[in-house]
Short mmCIF file of C-alpha atoms and ligand atoms in Angstrom, two decimals:
data_model
loop_
_atom_site.label_atom_id
_atom_site.label_comp_id
_atom_site.label_asym_id
_atom_site.label_seq_id
_atom_site.Cartn_x
_atom_site.Cartn_y
_atom_site.Cartn_z
CA UNK A 157 -11.57 11.28 -18.49
CA UNK A 158 -14.86 12.84 -17.41
CA UNK A 159 -17.51 10.61 -15.88
CA UNK A 160 -21.07 10.51 -17.18
CA UNK A 161 -22.16 12.59 -14.18
CA UNK A 162 -19.64 15.26 -15.09
CA UNK A 163 -20.74 15.28 -18.74
CA UNK A 164 -24.36 15.68 -17.72
CA UNK A 165 -26.23 18.80 -18.90
CA UNK A 166 -29.55 19.58 -17.24
CA UNK A 167 -32.47 18.82 -19.53
CA UNK A 168 -30.49 16.87 -22.15
CA UNK A 169 -31.98 13.51 -22.98
CA UNK A 170 -32.86 10.97 -25.63
CA UNK A 171 -36.57 10.40 -26.09
CA UNK A 172 -37.63 7.10 -27.47
CA UNK A 173 -40.94 6.57 -25.72
CA UNK A 174 -44.00 6.97 -27.95
CA UNK A 175 -47.08 8.93 -26.91
CA UNK A 176 -49.10 7.16 -24.24
CA UNK A 177 -51.97 5.35 -26.00
CA UNK A 178 -53.31 3.29 -23.09
CA UNK A 179 -55.06 4.43 -19.90
CA UNK A 180 -52.60 5.86 -17.38
CA UNK A 181 -52.00 3.52 -14.44
CA UNK A 182 -53.16 4.59 -11.03
CA UNK A 183 -50.43 6.54 -9.25
CA UNK A 184 -48.44 4.66 -6.61
CA UNK A 185 -49.27 5.49 -3.05
CA UNK A 186 -47.09 8.15 -1.49
CA UNK A 187 -45.17 5.72 0.69
CA UNK A 188 -43.55 4.23 -2.44
CA UNK A 189 -42.57 7.54 -4.00
CA UNK A 190 -39.18 9.20 -3.51
CA UNK A 191 -39.27 12.73 -2.22
CA UNK A 192 -36.31 14.05 -4.15
CA UNK A 193 -35.60 13.73 -7.82
CA UNK A 194 -33.32 10.80 -8.66
CA UNK A 195 -29.88 12.18 -9.42
CA UNK A 196 -29.04 10.63 -12.78
CA UNK A 197 -26.79 12.01 -15.52
CA UNK A 198 -28.68 13.72 -18.32
CA UNK A 199 -27.16 12.93 -21.69
CA UNK A 200 -27.95 12.53 -25.36
CA UNK A 201 -27.45 9.23 -27.12
CA UNK A 202 -24.23 10.34 -28.79
CA UNK A 203 -22.79 11.49 -25.44
CA UNK A 204 -23.35 8.00 -24.07
CA UNK A 205 -22.10 6.27 -27.22
CA UNK A 206 -18.89 8.32 -27.28
CA UNK A 207 -18.33 7.78 -23.57
CA UNK A 208 -18.45 4.00 -23.85
CA UNK A 209 -16.50 3.94 -27.10
CA UNK A 210 -13.76 5.93 -25.37
CA UNK A 211 -13.77 3.53 -22.43
CA UNK A 212 -13.48 0.64 -24.85
CA UNK A 213 -10.55 2.35 -26.61
CA UNK A 214 -8.74 2.67 -23.30
CA UNK A 215 -9.31 -0.93 -22.32
CA UNK A 216 -6.97 -3.75 -23.19
CA UNK A 217 -8.36 -7.20 -23.81
CA UNK A 218 -7.38 -10.35 -25.62
CA UNK A 219 -9.06 -8.84 -28.69
CA UNK A 220 -6.47 -6.05 -28.65
CA UNK A 221 -3.33 -8.07 -28.24
CA UNK A 222 -1.45 -10.78 -26.42
CA UNK A 223 -2.44 -11.23 -22.77
CA UNK A 224 0.06 -13.64 -21.18
CA UNK A 225 -1.28 -13.47 -17.63
CA UNK A 226 -0.03 -16.65 -15.93
CA UNK A 227 -2.54 -18.76 -14.01
CA UNK A 228 -5.37 -16.84 -15.71
CA UNK A 229 -5.54 -18.51 -19.14
CA UNK A 230 -6.53 -15.43 -21.09
CA UNK A 231 -7.42 -17.28 -24.26
CA UNK A 232 -9.49 -15.98 -27.14
CA UNK A 233 -13.25 -16.51 -26.73
CA UNK A 234 -14.52 -17.60 -30.16
CA UNK A 235 -17.38 -15.59 -31.73
CA UNK A 236 -19.29 -18.84 -32.13
CA UNK A 237 -19.81 -18.82 -28.36
CA UNK A 238 -21.57 -15.46 -28.66
CA UNK A 239 -23.83 -16.69 -31.45
CA UNK A 240 -24.96 -19.80 -29.56
CA UNK A 241 -25.34 -18.09 -26.19
CA UNK A 242 -27.35 -15.31 -27.85
CA UNK A 243 -30.04 -17.65 -29.18
CA UNK A 244 -33.39 -16.44 -27.83
CA UNK A 245 -34.33 -19.94 -26.63
CA UNK A 246 -31.48 -19.61 -24.15
CA UNK A 247 -31.54 -15.90 -23.36
CA UNK A 248 -35.26 -15.85 -22.72
CA UNK A 249 -35.55 -19.03 -20.67
CA UNK A 250 -36.91 -18.23 -17.20
CA UNK A 251 -35.26 -19.98 -14.26
CA UNK A 252 -38.65 -20.92 -12.84
CA UNK A 253 -40.05 -22.20 -16.14
CA UNK A 254 -41.62 -25.67 -15.98
CA UNK A 255 -39.16 -28.37 -16.98
CA UNK A 256 -41.21 -29.35 -20.02
CA UNK A 257 -40.84 -25.82 -21.46
CA UNK A 258 -37.04 -25.66 -21.21
CA UNK A 259 -35.91 -29.15 -22.20
CA UNK A 260 -33.24 -27.68 -24.51
CA UNK A 261 -31.69 -25.63 -21.73
CA UNK A 262 -31.76 -28.57 -19.33
CA UNK A 263 -30.08 -30.65 -22.00
CA UNK A 264 -27.23 -28.11 -22.06
CA UNK A 265 -26.55 -28.86 -18.37
CA UNK A 266 -26.63 -32.60 -19.00
CA UNK A 267 -24.56 -32.46 -22.19
CA UNK A 268 -21.89 -30.17 -20.76
CA UNK A 269 -21.75 -32.35 -17.66
CA UNK A 270 -21.10 -35.43 -19.75
CA UNK A 271 -18.47 -33.69 -21.92
CA UNK A 272 -16.55 -32.27 -18.97
CA UNK A 273 -16.82 -35.48 -16.94
CA UNK A 274 -15.26 -37.20 -19.92
CA UNK A 275 -12.41 -34.66 -20.01
CA UNK A 276 -11.77 -34.83 -16.25
CA UNK A 277 -12.56 -38.49 -15.50
CA UNK A 278 -15.29 -37.57 -13.01
CA UNK A 279 -18.75 -39.12 -12.65
CA UNK A 280 -21.03 -36.13 -12.11
CA UNK A 281 -20.72 -32.35 -12.17
CA UNK A 282 -22.58 -29.29 -10.89
CA UNK A 283 -22.50 -25.89 -12.59
CA UNK A 284 -23.90 -23.76 -9.80
CA UNK A 285 -20.73 -21.99 -8.62
CA UNK A 286 -20.23 -18.52 -10.05
CA UNK A 287 -16.43 -18.77 -10.30
CA UNK A 288 -13.40 -20.80 -9.25
CA UNK A 289 -13.20 -19.79 -5.60
CA UNK A 290 -16.91 -20.47 -5.23
CA UNK A 291 -16.30 -23.90 -6.76
CA UNK A 292 -13.58 -24.59 -4.19
CA UNK A 293 -16.01 -23.71 -1.44
CA UNK A 294 -18.61 -26.06 -2.95
CA UNK A 295 -16.12 -28.91 -3.30
CA UNK A 296 -14.84 -28.52 0.24
CA UNK A 297 -18.38 -28.35 1.61
CA UNK A 298 -19.05 -31.71 -0.05
CA UNK A 299 -15.86 -33.18 1.41
CA UNK A 300 -16.92 -31.97 4.84
CA UNK A 301 -20.45 -33.31 4.47
CA UNK A 302 -19.01 -36.65 3.36
CA UNK A 303 -16.82 -37.02 6.47
CA UNK A 304 -19.64 -35.87 8.74
CA UNK A 305 -22.01 -38.43 7.21
CA UNK A 306 -19.52 -41.09 8.27
CA UNK A 307 -19.16 -39.66 11.76
CA UNK A 308 -15.53 -38.70 11.13
CA UNK A 309 -15.69 -35.23 12.63
CA UNK A 310 -12.11 -35.41 13.90
CA UNK A 311 -10.97 -34.65 10.34
CA UNK A 312 -10.26 -30.94 10.62
CA UNK A 313 -7.23 -30.34 8.39
CA UNK A 314 -6.64 -29.79 4.70
CA UNK A 315 -3.23 -30.31 3.12
CA UNK A 316 -2.26 -27.42 0.81
CA UNK A 317 1.19 -26.44 -0.53
CA UNK A 318 2.51 -22.96 0.29
CA UNK A 319 2.70 -21.98 -3.38
CA UNK A 320 -1.06 -22.60 -3.87
CA UNK A 321 -3.40 -20.05 -5.38
CA UNK A 322 -4.57 -17.77 -2.54
CA UNK A 323 -8.16 -18.85 -2.97
CA UNK A 324 -7.31 -22.41 -1.79
CA UNK A 325 -6.47 -21.58 1.84
CA UNK A 326 -9.22 -18.93 1.86
CA UNK A 327 -11.91 -21.43 0.80
CA UNK A 328 -10.57 -23.95 3.28
CA UNK A 329 -10.87 -21.39 6.09
CA UNK A 330 -14.43 -20.50 5.08
CA UNK A 331 -15.47 -24.13 5.45
CA UNK A 332 -13.89 -24.15 8.91
CA UNK A 333 -10.87 -26.32 8.20
CA UNK A 334 -7.29 -25.77 9.34
CA UNK A 335 -4.29 -25.60 7.05
CA UNK A 336 -1.67 -28.31 7.09
CA UNK A 337 1.10 -27.16 4.72
CA UNK A 338 2.33 -29.80 2.27
CA UNK A 339 6.11 -30.10 2.48
CA UNK A 340 7.77 -29.36 -0.89
CA UNK A 341 11.40 -29.46 -2.03
CA UNK A 342 13.25 -26.45 -3.44
CA UNK A 343 11.86 -27.21 -6.91
CA UNK A 344 8.31 -27.01 -5.58
CA UNK A 345 7.59 -30.76 -5.83
CA UNK A 346 5.88 -32.60 -2.97
CA UNK A 347 8.20 -34.47 -0.58
CA UNK A 348 6.37 -37.77 -0.54
CA UNK A 349 8.01 -39.26 2.55
CA UNK A 350 7.26 -36.18 4.64
CA UNK A 351 3.70 -36.08 3.36
CA UNK A 352 3.27 -39.68 4.53
CA UNK A 353 4.51 -38.74 8.01
CA UNK A 354 2.03 -35.90 8.55
CA UNK A 355 -1.05 -37.52 6.95
CA UNK A 356 -3.23 -39.16 9.59
CA UNK A 357 -6.91 -39.50 10.50
CA UNK A 358 -7.21 -35.79 11.29
CA UNK A 359 -6.76 -34.99 7.59
CA UNK A 360 -9.99 -34.32 5.70
CA UNK A 361 -8.27 -33.99 2.37
CA UNK A 362 -5.60 -32.59 0.12
CA UNK A 363 -6.01 -29.66 -2.23
CA UNK A 364 -3.63 -29.46 -5.13
CA UNK A 365 -3.04 -27.64 -8.39
CA UNK A 366 -1.46 -29.83 -11.02
CA UNK A 367 0.50 -28.74 -13.03
CA UNK A 368 1.64 -26.81 -9.96
CA UNK A 369 1.99 -23.04 -9.70
CA UNK A 370 5.45 -23.20 -11.24
CA UNK A 371 4.03 -24.84 -14.35
CA UNK A 372 5.43 -28.27 -13.52
CA UNK A 373 3.53 -31.54 -13.51
CA UNK A 374 3.70 -33.14 -10.05
CA UNK A 375 6.00 -36.14 -10.53
CA UNK A 376 4.60 -38.45 -7.85
CA UNK A 377 0.95 -37.63 -8.22
CA UNK A 378 -0.38 -41.21 -7.92
CA UNK A 379 1.70 -41.81 -4.82
CA UNK A 380 0.52 -38.52 -3.30
CA UNK A 381 -3.19 -39.22 -3.85
CA UNK A 382 -2.77 -42.77 -2.56
CA UNK A 383 -1.25 -41.57 0.72
CA UNK A 384 -4.27 -39.35 1.38
CA UNK A 385 -6.77 -42.07 0.43
CA UNK A 386 -5.08 -44.61 2.66
CA UNK A 387 -5.44 -42.22 5.58
CA UNK A 388 -9.18 -41.86 4.79
CA UNK A 389 -8.94 -38.36 3.26
CA UNK A 390 -10.24 -37.14 -0.09
CA UNK A 391 -8.30 -35.46 -2.90
CA UNK A 392 -9.35 -32.09 -4.33
CA UNK A 393 -7.93 -31.03 -7.70
CA UNK A 394 -7.76 -27.31 -8.42
CA UNK A 395 -8.46 -27.52 -12.15
CA UNK A 396 -8.98 -23.78 -12.68
CA UNK A 397 -6.32 -24.13 -15.31
CA UNK A 398 -6.80 -27.34 -17.25
CA UNK A 399 -5.09 -26.01 -20.33
CA UNK A 400 -2.02 -28.24 -20.26
CA UNK A 401 -3.78 -31.52 -19.67
CA UNK A 402 -7.28 -31.45 -21.18
CA UNK A 403 -7.77 -34.32 -23.58
CA UNK A 404 -4.45 -35.82 -22.49
CA UNK A 405 -4.78 -37.03 -18.89
CA UNK A 406 -7.77 -37.17 -16.53
CA UNK A 407 -7.49 -35.99 -12.91
CA UNK A 408 -10.01 -38.73 -12.07
CA UNK A 409 -7.34 -41.26 -12.98
CA UNK A 410 -4.76 -39.49 -10.79
CA UNK A 411 -6.80 -40.37 -7.70
CA UNK A 412 -8.80 -37.17 -7.33
CA UNK A 413 -12.35 -37.21 -5.93
CA UNK A 414 -13.35 -33.59 -6.61
CA UNK A 415 -12.25 -31.05 -9.21
CA UNK A 416 -13.29 -27.54 -10.09
CA UNK A 417 -12.93 -26.12 -13.59
CA UNK A 418 -12.89 -22.43 -14.38
CA UNK A 419 -15.00 -22.32 -17.52
CA UNK A 420 -13.94 -18.66 -17.81
CA UNK A 421 -10.33 -19.76 -18.18
CA UNK A 422 -9.87 -23.10 -19.90
CA UNK A 423 -13.26 -23.26 -21.62
CA UNK A 424 -13.21 -19.83 -23.25
CA UNK A 425 -16.05 -17.95 -21.58
CA UNK A 426 -15.72 -14.23 -20.73
CA UNK A 427 -13.24 -13.37 -18.05
CA UNK A 428 -12.44 -10.66 -15.55
CA UNK A 429 -13.98 -7.36 -16.60
CA UNK A 430 -15.42 -9.18 -19.62
CA UNK A 431 -18.21 -10.98 -17.85
CA UNK A 432 -19.35 -13.25 -15.07
CA UNK A 433 -17.36 -16.40 -14.35
CA UNK A 434 -18.69 -19.92 -14.43
CA UNK A 435 -17.48 -23.05 -12.77
CA UNK A 436 -18.05 -26.78 -12.95
CA UNK A 437 -17.37 -28.92 -9.88
CA UNK A 438 -16.96 -32.56 -10.78
CA UNK A 439 -17.09 -35.43 -8.30
CA UNK A 440 -16.53 -39.16 -8.18
CA UNK A 441 -19.45 -41.46 -7.36
CA UNK A 442 -18.71 -41.43 -3.60
CA UNK A 443 -19.60 -37.71 -3.49
CA UNK A 444 -22.47 -37.53 -5.96
CA UNK A 445 -25.18 -37.66 -3.29
CA UNK A 446 -23.74 -34.46 -1.80
CA UNK A 447 -23.93 -32.33 -4.97
CA UNK A 448 -25.79 -29.00 -4.72
CA UNK A 449 -29.46 -28.94 -5.59
CA UNK A 450 -30.99 -28.82 -8.12
CA UNK A 451 -29.06 -31.04 -10.50
CA UNK A 452 -30.27 -32.07 -13.96
CA UNK A 453 -30.94 -35.77 -14.53
CA UNK A 454 -32.33 -37.59 -17.55
CA UNK A 455 -35.31 -39.86 -16.94
CA UNK A 456 -37.19 -41.70 -19.72
CA UNK A 457 -35.79 -39.44 -22.40
CA UNK A 458 -36.57 -36.13 -20.73
CA UNK A 459 -34.60 -33.85 -18.44
CA UNK A 460 -35.60 -32.96 -14.89
CA UNK A 461 -34.30 -31.09 -11.87
CA UNK A 462 -33.34 -33.44 -9.07
CA UNK A 463 -32.22 -33.03 -5.46
CA UNK A 464 -29.35 -35.40 -4.58
CA UNK A 465 -30.00 -37.45 -1.45
CA UNK A 466 -27.58 -35.73 0.95
CA UNK A 467 -27.24 -32.48 -0.99
CA UNK A 468 -25.26 -29.64 0.59
CA UNK A 469 -28.13 -27.42 -0.61
CA UNK A 470 -28.35 -24.59 -3.07
CA UNK A 471 -25.22 -22.45 -3.29
CA UNK A 472 -26.49 -19.76 -5.69
CA UNK A 473 -29.85 -18.31 -6.57
CA UNK A 474 -31.15 -20.56 -9.36
CA UNK A 475 -28.71 -22.36 -11.63
CA UNK A 476 -25.37 -20.56 -12.08
CA UNK A 477 -24.27 -18.44 -15.06
CA UNK A 478 -26.19 -20.43 -17.61
CA UNK A 479 -25.21 -18.57 -20.79
CA UNK A 480 -21.56 -19.21 -19.98
CA UNK A 481 -22.37 -22.90 -19.86
CA UNK A 482 -23.73 -22.60 -23.39
CA UNK A 483 -20.48 -20.90 -24.40
CA UNK A 484 -18.33 -23.59 -22.81
CA UNK A 485 -20.38 -26.31 -24.50
CA UNK A 486 -19.98 -24.62 -27.89
CA UNK A 487 -16.24 -24.43 -27.39
CA UNK A 488 -15.88 -28.10 -26.49
CA UNK A 489 -18.15 -29.28 -29.32
CA UNK A 490 -16.43 -27.00 -31.83
CA UNK A 491 -13.01 -28.42 -30.98
CA UNK A 492 -14.08 -32.02 -30.56
CA UNK A 493 -11.97 -34.71 -28.93
CA UNK A 494 -8.94 -34.11 -31.17
CA UNK A 495 -9.22 -30.33 -31.04
CA UNK A 496 -9.33 -30.24 -27.25
CA UNK A 497 -6.16 -32.28 -27.12
CA UNK A 498 -4.46 -30.19 -29.81
CA UNK A 499 -5.25 -26.96 -28.07
CA UNK A 500 -3.63 -28.32 -24.87
CA UNK A 501 -0.59 -29.38 -26.87
CA UNK A 502 -0.34 -25.96 -28.52
CA UNK A 503 -0.66 -24.20 -25.16
CA UNK A 504 2.26 -26.25 -23.86
CA UNK A 505 4.26 -25.75 -27.05
CA UNK A 506 3.74 -21.97 -26.95
CA UNK A 507 4.85 -21.76 -23.32
CA UNK A 508 7.94 -23.80 -24.03
CA UNK A 509 8.79 -21.79 -27.15
CA UNK A 510 8.84 -18.62 -25.05
CA UNK A 511 10.69 -20.24 -22.16
CA UNK A 512 13.34 -21.69 -24.50
CA UNK A 513 14.01 -18.36 -26.19
CA UNK A 514 14.13 -16.41 -22.93
CA UNK A 515 16.04 -18.80 -20.69
CA UNK A 516 19.47 -17.45 -21.61
CA UNK A 517 18.36 -13.89 -20.86
CA UNK A 518 16.20 -14.37 -17.74
CA UNK A 519 16.51 -16.83 -14.84
CA UNK A 520 13.78 -19.48 -14.94
CA UNK A 521 12.42 -21.01 -11.74
CA UNK A 522 12.87 -24.43 -13.41
CA UNK A 523 15.40 -25.49 -15.97
CA UNK A 524 13.02 -28.02 -17.48
CA UNK A 525 10.24 -28.37 -20.02
CA UNK A 526 7.17 -26.65 -18.60
CA UNK A 527 3.45 -27.26 -18.97
CA UNK A 528 1.13 -24.39 -20.00
CA UNK A 529 3.07 -21.70 -18.13
CA UNK A 530 6.43 -20.94 -16.56
CA UNK A 531 7.82 -18.64 -13.91
CA UNK A 532 10.91 -16.52 -14.11
CA UNK A 533 12.65 -14.88 -11.17
CA UNK A 534 14.15 -11.42 -11.64
CA UNK A 535 15.94 -11.53 -8.30
CA UNK A 536 19.39 -11.52 -9.89
CA UNK A 537 18.49 -8.82 -12.42
CA UNK A 538 17.22 -6.66 -9.57
CA UNK A 539 20.39 -7.19 -7.53
CA UNK A 540 22.57 -6.27 -10.49
CA UNK A 541 20.64 -3.40 -12.07
CA UNK A 542 17.94 -2.34 -9.61
CA UNK A 543 15.29 -3.20 -12.22
CA UNK A 544 12.42 -5.17 -10.64
CA UNK A 545 9.77 -7.48 -12.01
CA UNK A 546 7.37 -4.54 -11.75
CA UNK A 547 9.68 -2.36 -13.92
CA UNK A 548 9.87 -5.01 -16.65
CA UNK A 549 6.09 -5.47 -16.49
CA UNK A 550 5.58 -1.72 -16.91
CA UNK A 551 8.15 -1.64 -19.72
CA UNK A 552 6.18 -4.26 -21.65
CA UNK A 553 3.22 -1.87 -21.77
CA UNK A 554 5.23 0.40 -24.08
CA UNK A 555 5.43 -2.52 -26.51
CA UNK A 556 1.63 -2.75 -26.50
CA UNK A 557 1.86 -6.05 -24.64
CA UNK A 558 -0.06 -6.95 -21.49
CA UNK A 559 2.41 -7.94 -18.75
CA UNK A 560 2.52 -11.40 -17.23
CA UNK A 561 1.29 -12.12 -13.70
CA UNK A 562 3.64 -10.44 -11.20
CA UNK A 563 4.87 -11.50 -7.77
CA UNK A 564 3.06 -14.85 -7.85
CA UNK A 565 3.72 -17.50 -6.68
CA UNK A 566 4.82 -15.84 -3.45
CA UNK A 567 7.53 -18.46 -2.95
CA UNK A 568 9.57 -17.10 -5.88
CA UNK A 569 11.22 -13.68 -5.45
CA UNK A 570 10.58 -11.09 -8.21
CA UNK A 571 8.38 -13.57 -10.04
CA UNK A 572 6.89 -13.11 -13.49
CA UNK A 573 4.51 -15.89 -14.47
CA UNK A 574 3.95 -16.27 -18.20
CA UNK A 575 1.10 -18.13 -19.91
CA UNK A 576 0.72 -17.39 -23.62
CA UNK A 577 -2.11 -19.98 -24.21
CA UNK A 578 -2.77 -21.70 -27.52
CA UNK A 579 -4.30 -18.51 -28.89
CA UNK A 580 -1.00 -16.91 -29.95
CA UNK A 581 0.80 -17.42 -33.24
CA UNK A 582 4.54 -17.86 -33.61
CA UNK A 583 4.81 -14.30 -34.95
CA UNK A 584 3.24 -12.92 -31.78
CA UNK A 585 5.48 -15.04 -29.60
CA UNK A 586 8.51 -13.69 -31.47
CA UNK A 587 7.33 -10.14 -30.74
CA UNK A 588 7.13 -10.96 -27.03
CA UNK A 589 10.60 -12.48 -27.04
CA UNK A 590 12.03 -9.39 -28.73
CA UNK A 591 10.33 -7.11 -26.20
CA UNK A 592 11.63 -9.08 -23.21
CA UNK A 593 15.17 -9.13 -24.64
CA UNK A 594 15.22 -5.41 -25.41
CA UNK A 595 13.93 -4.67 -21.91
CA UNK A 596 16.73 -6.77 -20.47
CA UNK A 597 19.29 -4.75 -22.47
CA UNK A 598 17.67 -1.54 -21.28
CA UNK A 599 17.85 -2.73 -17.66
CA UNK A 600 21.61 -2.87 -18.02
CA UNK A 601 22.13 0.29 -20.08
CA UNK A 602 19.53 2.69 -18.61
CA UNK A 603 17.71 1.27 -15.56
CA UNK A 604 16.40 4.73 -14.65
CA UNK A 605 14.38 4.81 -17.84
CA UNK A 606 12.63 1.59 -16.87
CA UNK A 607 11.84 2.82 -13.37
CA UNK A 608 9.63 5.43 -15.03
CA UNK A 609 8.00 3.25 -17.68
CA UNK A 610 5.43 3.13 -19.19
CA UNK A 611 5.65 6.25 -21.37
CA UNK A 612 2.90 5.62 -23.91
CA UNK A 613 -0.16 4.59 -21.89
CA UNK A 614 -3.06 6.79 -20.81
CA UNK A 615 -2.42 6.01 -17.14
CA UNK A 616 1.28 5.72 -16.29
CA UNK A 617 2.28 4.54 -12.80
CA UNK A 618 -0.60 4.67 -10.37
CA UNK A 619 0.48 4.95 -6.73
CA UNK A 620 -0.14 1.32 -5.86
CA UNK A 621 0.57 1.73 -2.14
CA UNK A 622 -1.88 4.61 -1.89
CA UNK A 623 -4.44 2.64 -3.90
CA UNK A 624 -4.10 -0.34 -1.56
CA UNK A 625 -4.05 1.64 1.70
CA UNK A 626 -6.62 4.31 0.91
CA UNK A 627 -8.82 2.99 -1.82
CA UNK A 628 -11.61 5.26 -3.02
CA UNK A 629 -14.38 2.79 -3.56
CA UNK A 630 -17.28 5.14 -3.98
CA UNK A 631 -17.84 8.03 -6.37
CA UNK A 632 -18.71 11.23 -4.56
CA UNK A 633 -19.94 14.02 -6.74
CA UNK A 634 -18.48 16.62 -4.41
CA UNK A 635 -14.98 15.07 -4.74
CA UNK A 636 -15.17 15.32 -8.47
CA UNK A 637 -16.08 18.99 -8.42
CA UNK A 638 -13.18 19.87 -6.12
CA UNK A 639 -10.73 18.16 -8.45
C1 PLP B 751 -8.00 -18.44 -11.10
C2 PLP B 751 -7.68 -19.51 -10.15
C3 PLP B 751 -8.53 -19.76 -9.05
C4 PLP B 751 -9.71 -18.89 -8.67
O1 PLP B 751 -10.69 -18.75 -9.63
P1 PLP B 751 -11.68 -17.48 -9.62
O2 PLP B 751 -12.61 -17.73 -10.75
O3 PLP B 751 -10.83 -16.27 -9.82
O4 PLP B 751 -12.38 -17.46 -8.30
C5 PLP B 751 -8.20 -20.83 -8.24
N1 PLP B 751 -7.11 -21.57 -8.46
C6 PLP B 751 -6.27 -21.36 -9.51
C7 PLP B 751 -5.08 -22.24 -9.70
C8 PLP B 751 -6.53 -20.31 -10.38
O5 PLP B 751 -5.69 -20.08 -11.40
#
């Protein structure tokens, strides 16, 4: 597909500016003026419209079909979110506006904080972080500040299981902590006795995803959090994916002191290429003085910005992705207490429906009821037929279905991680089951065919090694002409 620069025709443009009817401003002084003409594409309105319509046609989103990307919670974002977040009172609020002028917007922070604290069992929450990993960084910075305020600087380690989301160890390293791997058994559950042995006063905290990366709820969670507390550490809950438990159980009651929520996953705000992320980081009372500044508080019936006593400071310019907070609030209020719970139950039901109907065809990492997602391992299929997880993923594209997450968690060979979310109907789930089963049959009868899939997409198999080793990150006009 041609880029806008390649479609450009010298002199073509769309004029919308009326005749100048005010005095012309004084020209800028020469030092501010560029010497060469700015090289921009020259296009008519319809050129631009067709270009973006074509890009949209080539894109696949949850509005086009099922998007079962495990650990990503690609749920439908209701249109209501767009209506509320498009209200001019929100879109036109200036981040430096006096508090009295933006009471409604400040109330959104306070209201969403109270709703999500209720869902998670936390006491206070900040919405500054721009996404999940940024939330982890914020949470860990608070944990560090907490230990330092108590003079416990010998606490240099964070307990994390090997199967954790890659952002966990990365955030830990950015804060300057060292990794202490949590021992797990072959089913991925924490070995409590071994955890007890390695947890001492050099541990700053534990960082855990629950349900874990294999879609299983950690069986000894209260015991695990107690061990860390007794050694003086704090517990961090990676709640990027709260879809299985929201409205059912609160991480605050499982002994967790900090949690981050990906509003762009569980709470239905735009995701990935669809828009900026948003994240809430909730804390228990012991950490509330460390929250980033500013933080909205209610005093005598009005809302104000406040700086917590020992705040870790400001971690973004201004206040986070505010319109996504409006979206998340709409979603929670629309569903209500019962709806939040039902959507978690449906997410779990949908995942189990798929798992149940596929477990005789594909090997599951766990032979048990799962939470909101499950992982299958195609190791045996690959050994027998040569067809890999990647081949099956590519084959799904020919069914018009977005593949699951591939090769994650790293601890499971040839992994496919499936998360249908509550969005999908039984009819859609049946379509997925049929596709997976037919691809399994094809793996046995004609593996070669699958090695070359997909056949029907605009882009077929990009050279992933080349793309990773020699990425072209910048558009050069001269490259384009040579091609
Ligand atoms: C998505 C995810 C993250 C990271 O969130 P980003 O918004 O992508 O930074 C962290 N942990 C888990 C378990 C996740 O699924």
